DNA sequence: TCCACATATCCTTTCATGTGCATATATTAT
DNA sequence: ATAATATATGCACATGAAAGGATATGTGGA
């Protein structure tokens, strides 16, 4: 992956928030959408943008498209994602997003009936 | 400094090359221009761009404008500048620029008469 | 004061990027 | 086959950044 392309990707707060989420594990589009409180189109386009660059991977699980960081993560990307957490004063949303993510995942853990949890399990082993 | 602004700054190879140079020490505009082989306008604009964001500092020495990295360097910027050197396979110009920089500084060391070396000495102590 | 040099800024054009709406595709259940 | 859900894409528009040429500003020397 070209370095400048990676930096261009990091220029958008929405994309940063998505990457910050994926750093914790795979997520399907609708959950990213819910956490960020954005429209489906916007999220989908950002994901396509990153997919084309190889910055995220995608895998289908039924109707869900599950996005994740590639293995291994590009070292420069990883380094910058670490920086994000360290600078939570500038972007409180990064920590809040992770909080919301936990809540959502917990919701599915509690209600297996309508749960796509297998999606995340099979993806991460968590 | 805002993080996204920093990433926008890093999106341009010319700016990356300039930052890579400044990482080694202050430089005046004409030398940056010579090393990168670019027009004066282009270099000057890139420098103004970064100056406005606080990514570089500037100090006048006679007719020369000497640019440098701020003290202390923004941690995220510093981390990424380290990455640049590590990825010299993608951008050979980064190492070449440093080579050219050394040559130019040596040229002034050998010919003190027309030498603005005091500029660099007073700026860094090197 | 006038000139030469180094550097910065103005203005215009061009090009890339983000956004919204409508719509298309793919999968599952009925 | 059809409907419903999740997701992706095409098109049009607005916005912002990059580039080039010309010109302005500031400094030191004659």
Coordinates of C-alpha atoms (C1' of nucleotides) in Angstrom, one line a residue:
Chain A
X1 CA 0.0 0.0 0.0
X2 CA 1.3 3.4 -0.8
X3 CA 2.1 5.6 2.1
X4 CA 0.4 8.8 0.7
X5 CA -2.8 6.9 0.1
X6 CA -2.7 5.8 3.7
X7 CA -2.4 9.3 4.9
X8 CA -5.2 10.5 2.7
X9 CA -7.3 7.8 4.3
X10 CA -6.5 9.1 7.7
X11 CA -7.6 12.7 6.8
X12 CA -11.2 12.0 7.5
X13 CA -12.5 11.8 11.0
X14 CA -15.2 9.3 10.0
X15 CA -12.6 7.0 8.6
X16 CA -10.4 7.4 11.7
X17 CA -13.4 6.5 13.8
X18 CA -14.1 3.4 11.8
X19 CA -10.5 2.3 11.9
X20 CA -10.4 2.9 15.6
X21 CA -13.4 0.5 15.9
X22 CA -12.0 -2.1 13.7
X23 CA -8.8 -2.1 15.7
X24 CA -10.8 -3.8 18.4
X25 CA -12.2 -6.5 16.1
X26 CA -14.4 -7.0 13.0
X27 CA -17.7 -5.2 12.7
X28 CA -20.6 -5.4 10.2
X29 CA -21.7 -2.3 8.4
X30 CA -24.9 -1.8 10.3
X31 CA -23.1 -1.7 13.6
X32 CA -20.5 0.8 12.4
X33 CA -23.4 2.8 11.1
X34 CA -25.1 2.7 14.5
X35 CA -22.0 3.6 16.5
X36 CA -21.1 6.5 14.3
X37 CA -24.7 7.7 13.9
X38 CA -24.2 8.2 10.2
X39 CA -26.2 7.3 7.1
X40 CA -25.7 4.0 5.4
X41 CA -24.5 5.6 2.2
X42 CA -21.8 7.5 3.9
X43 CA -20.5 4.6 5.9
X44 CA -20.6 2.3 2.9
X45 CA -18.7 4.7 0.7
X46 CA -16.0 5.2 3.3
X47 CA -15.6 1.4 3.6
X48 CA -15.3 1.0 -0.1
X49 CA -12.8 3.7 -0.2
X50 CA -10.7 1.9 2.4
X51 CA -11.3 -1.5 0.8
X52 CA -9.9 -0.4 -2.5
X53 CA -6.7 0.7 -0.8
X54 CA -6.4 -2.5 1.1
X55 CA -6.7 -0.7 4.4
X56 CA -9.7 -2.9 5.4
X57 CA -10.8 -6.4 4.5
X58 CA -14.4 -7.5 4.0
X59 CA -16.1 -10.9 4.3
X60 CA -19.7 -11.8 3.8
X61 CA -21.7 -13.6 6.6
X62 CA -25.2 -14.0 5.3
X63 CA -26.6 -10.6 4.7
X64 CA -23.9 -8.9 6.8
X65 CA -20.7 -7.6 5.4
X66 CA -18.1 -7.9 8.1
X67 CA -15.2 -5.5 7.8
X68 CA -11.9 -6.0 9.6
X69 CA -8.3 -4.8 9.5
X70 CA -6.1 -6.8 7.3
X71 CA -3.6 -9.3 8.8
X72 CA -1.1 -8.2 9.4
X73 CA -2.0 -4.5 9.8
X74 CA 0.2 -2.1 7.9
X75 CA 2.8 -1.0 10.4
X76 CA 2.3 2.7 9.7
X77 CA -1.4 2.4 10.1
X78 CA -1.0 0.5 13.4
X79 CA 1.4 3.1 14.7
X80 CA -1.1 5.8 14.0
X81 CA -4.0 3.9 15.5
X82 CA -2.1 3.7 18.7
X83 CA -1.7 7.4 18.6
X84 CA -5.4 7.9 18.3
X85 CA -6.1 6.4 21.7
X86 CA -3.3 8.4 23.3
X87 CA -4.9 11.6 22.0
X88 CA -8.4 11.0 23.3
X89 CA -8.4 14.6 24.6
X90 CA -8.6 15.9 21.1
X91 CA -11.2 13.4 19.9
X92 CA -13.4 12.1 22.8
X93 CA -15.5 10.3 20.2
X94 CA -12.8 7.6 19.8
X95 CA -13.2 6.4 23.4
X96 CA -17.0 6.9 23.2
X97 CA -17.2 4.8 20.1
X98 CA -15.4 1.9 21.8
X99 CA -17.8 2.2 24.6
X100 CA -20.8 2.1 22.3
X101 CA -19.2 -0.9 20.5
X102 CA -19.0 -2.8 23.8
X103 CA -22.6 -2.1 24.6
X104 CA -23.8 -3.3 21.2
X105 CA -21.8 -6.5 21.3
X106 CA -23.1 -7.1 24.8
X107 CA -26.6 -6.6 23.6
X108 CA -26.0 -9.5 21.1
X109 CA -24.4 -11.6 23.7
X110 CA -27.5 -11.3 25.9
X111 CA -29.9 -12.0 23.1
X112 CA -28.5 -14.8 21.0
X113 CA -31.8 -15.3 19.1
X114 CA -31.3 -12.4 16.7
X115 CA -27.6 -12.4 17.1
X116 CA -25.0 -12.3 14.4
X117 CA -22.4 -12.9 17.1
X118 CA -21.2 -15.9 15.3
X119 CA -20.0 -13.5 12.8
X120 CA -17.6 -11.9 15.2
X121 CA -16.7 -15.2 16.8
X122 CA -15.7 -16.8 13.6
X123 CA -13.8 -13.8 12.6
X124 CA -11.8 -13.2 15.7
X125 CA -12.1 -16.1 18.1
X126 CA -13.2 -13.7 20.8
Chain B
X1 CA -2.4 21.1 16.3
X2 CA -5.3 19.1 15.0
X3 CA -4.6 15.6 14.0
X4 CA -6.5 15.6 10.8
X5 CA -4.7 18.7 9.6
X6 CA -1.4 16.9 10.3
X7 CA -2.5 14.0 8.2
X8 CA -3.5 16.3 5.4
X9 CA -0.1 17.7 5.5
X10 CA 1.4 14.3 5.2
X11 CA -0.6 13.6 2.1
X12 CA 1.8 15.3 -0.2
X13 CA 5.1 13.8 -1.2
X14 CA 6.8 17.2 -1.5
X15 CA 5.8 18.1 2.1
X16 CA 7.0 14.7 3.3
X17 CA 10.3 15.3 1.6
X18 CA 10.6 18.7 3.2
X19 CA 9.8 17.3 6.7
X20 CA 12.2 14.5 6.2
X21 CA 14.9 17.1 5.5
X22 CA 14.0 19.3 8.4
X23 CA 14.1 16.3 10.7
X24 CA 17.9 16.5 10.3
X25 CA 18.1 20.2 11.0
X26 CA 17.0 23.6 9.8
X27 CA 17.3 24.6 6.2
X28 CA 16.7 27.8 4.3
X29 CA 14.2 27.9 1.4
X30 CA 16.7 28.1 -1.4
X31 CA 18.4 24.9 -0.2
X32 CA 15.1 23.0 0.1
X33 CA 14.4 24.2 -3.4
X34 CA 17.7 23.0 -4.7
X35 CA 17.4 19.6 -3.0
X36 CA 13.9 18.9 -4.2
X37 CA 14.5 20.4 -7.7
X38 CA 11.3 22.4 -7.5
X39 CA 10.2 25.9 -8.3
X40 CA 10.4 28.6 -5.7
X41 CA 6.7 29.2 -5.7
X42 CA 5.9 25.6 -5.0
X43 CA 8.3 25.3 -2.1
X44 CA 7.3 28.5 -0.6
X45 CA 3.6 27.6 -0.7
X46 CA 4.2 24.3 0.9
X47 CA 6.2 26.0 3.6
X48 CA 3.5 28.5 4.3
X49 CA 1.0 25.7 4.4
X50 CA 2.9 23.9 7.1
X51 CA 3.8 27.1 8.9
X52 CA 0.1 28.0 9.3
X53 CA -0.5 24.7 10.9
X54 CA 2.4 25.0 13.2
X55 CA 4.1 22.0 11.7
X56 CA 7.2 24.1 10.9
X57 CA 8.8 27.2 12.4
X58 CA 10.6 29.9 10.5
X59 CA 13.2 32.4 11.5
X60 CA 14.8 35.1 9.4
X61 CA 18.6 35.3 9.0
X62 CA 19.4 38.2 6.7
X63 CA 17.8 37.4 3.4
X64 CA 17.3 33.7 4.3
X65 CA 14.3 32.3 5.8
X66 CA 15.3 29.3 7.8
X67 CA 12.7 26.7 8.4
X68 CA 12.9 24.1 11.1
X69 CA 10.7 21.6 13.0
X70 CA 9.2 23.0 16.1
X71 CA 10.5 22.1 19.6
X72 CA 9.2 19.8 20.7
X73 CA 8.1 18.0 17.6
X74 CA 4.5 16.9 17.6
X75 CA 4.7 13.2 18.7
X76 CA 2.5 11.9 15.9
X77 CA 4.6 13.8 13.3
X78 CA 7.8 12.5 14.8
X79 CA 6.5 8.9 14.8
X80 CA 5.6 9.2 11.2
X81 CA 8.9 10.7 10.2
X82 CA 10.6 7.7 11.7
X83 CA 8.4 5.5 9.6
X84 CA 9.5 7.4 6.4
X85 CA 13.1 6.3 6.8
X86 CA 12.1 2.8 7.5
X87 CA 10.2 2.7 4.3
X88 CA 12.9 3.9 2.0
X89 CA 12.1 1.2 -0.5
X90 CA 8.9 2.9 -1.4
X91 CA 10.4 6.4 -1.5
X92 CA 14.1 6.2 -2.5
X93 CA 14.0 10.0 -2.7
X94 CA 14.0 10.3 1.1
X95 CA 17.4 8.9 1.5
X96 CA 18.7 10.7 -1.7
X97 CA 17.5 14.0 -0.4
X98 CA 19.4 13.5 2.8
X99 CA 22.5 12.7 0.7
X100 CA 22.0 15.9 -1.3
X101 CA 21.5 17.9 1.9
X102 CA 24.9 16.6 3.2
X103 CA 26.6 17.6 0.0
X104 CA 25.2 21.1 0.1
X105 CA 26.1 21.6 3.7
X106 CA 29.6 20.3 3.0
X107 CA 29.9 22.8 0.1
X108 CA 29.3 25.6 2.5
X109 CA 31.6 24.2 5.1
X110 CA 34.4 24.2 2.5
X111 CA 33.7 27.7 1.2
X112 CA 32.9 29.9 4.2
X113 CA 33.1 33.1 2.1
X114 CA 29.6 32.7 0.6
X115 CA 28.4 30.6 3.4
X116 CA 25.3 31.0 5.4
X117 CA 26.5 28.3 7.7
X118 CA 26.2 30.5 10.6
X119 CA 22.5 30.3 9.9
X120 CA 22.5 26.6 10.6
X121 CA 25.0 26.8 13.4
X122 CA 23.1 29.3 15.3
X123 CA 19.9 27.4 14.8
X124 CA 21.0 24.0 15.9
X125 CA 24.4 24.1 17.4
X126 CA 25.6 21.5 14.9
Chain C
dT1 C1' 18.3 55.9 -2.9
dC2 C1' 18.5 52.3 -6.1
dC3 C1' 19.5 47.5 -7.2
dA4 C1' 19.8 42.6 -6.7
dC5 C1' 18.5 38.7 -4.2
dA6 C1' 15.4 35.7 -1.5
dT7 C1' 10.9 34.9 -0.3
dA8 C1' 5.9 35.5 0.0
dT9 C1' 1.3 36.5 -1.9
dC10 C1' -2.5 37.3 -5.3
dC11 C1' -5.4 35.5 -8.9
dT12 C1' -7.1 32.2 -11.9
dT13 C1' -7.7 27.6 -13.5
dT14 C1' -7.9 22.8 -12.7
dC15 C1' -8.7 18.6 -10.4
dA16 C1' -9.9 15.7 -6.5
dT17 C1' -13.0 14.7 -2.6
dG18 C1' -17.1 14.4 0.3
dT19 C1' -22.2 14.4 0.2
dG20 C1' -27.1 13.3 -0.9
dC21 C1' -30.5 11.1 -3.5
dA22 C1' -32.1 7.5 -6.1
dT23 C1' -31.4 3.0 -7.4
dA24 C1' -29.1 -1.5 -8.0
dT25 C1' -27.3 -5.9 -6.1
dA26 C1' -27.2 -9.8 -3.1
dT27 C1' -29.0 -12.8 0.5
dT28 C1' -32.6 -14.9 3.3
dA29 C1' -37.2 -16.1 4.5
dT30 C1' -42.0 -16.8 3.0
Chain D
dA1 C1' -41.1 -16.1 -7.3
dT2 C1' -41.6 -12.3 -4.2
dA3 C1' -40.7 -9.5 -0.3
dA4 C1' -37.6 -7.7 3.1
dT5 C1' -33.2 -6.6 4.7
dA6 C1' -28.4 -5.3 4.2
dT7 C1' -25.2 -3.2 1.4
dA8 C1' -23.2 -1.1 -2.8
dT9 C1' -23.1 2.1 -6.8
dG10 C1' -24.1 5.8 -10.3
dC11 C1' -24.9 10.6 -10.9
dA12 C1' -24.9 15.5 -9.8
dC13 C1' -23.4 19.1 -7.0
dA14 C1' -20.6 21.8 -3.8
dT15 C1' -16.2 22.5 -1.8
dG16 C1' -11.4 22.6 -1.1
dA17 C1' -6.7 21.9 -2.5
dA18 C1' -2.8 22.1 -6.0
dA19 C1' -0.5 24.6 -9.8
dG20 C1' 1.3 28.4 -12.6
dG21 C1' 2.2 33.0 -13.7
dA22 C1' 2.8 37.5 -12.3
dT23 C1' 3.8 40.5 -8.8
dA24 C1' 4.6 42.2 -4.1
dT25 C1' 7.5 42.4 0.1
dG26 C1' 11.6 42.6 2.7
dT27 C1' 16.8 42.7 3.3
dG28 C1' 21.6 43.9 2.4
dG29 C1' 24.9 46.2 -0.4
dA30 C1' 26.6 49.9 -3.8

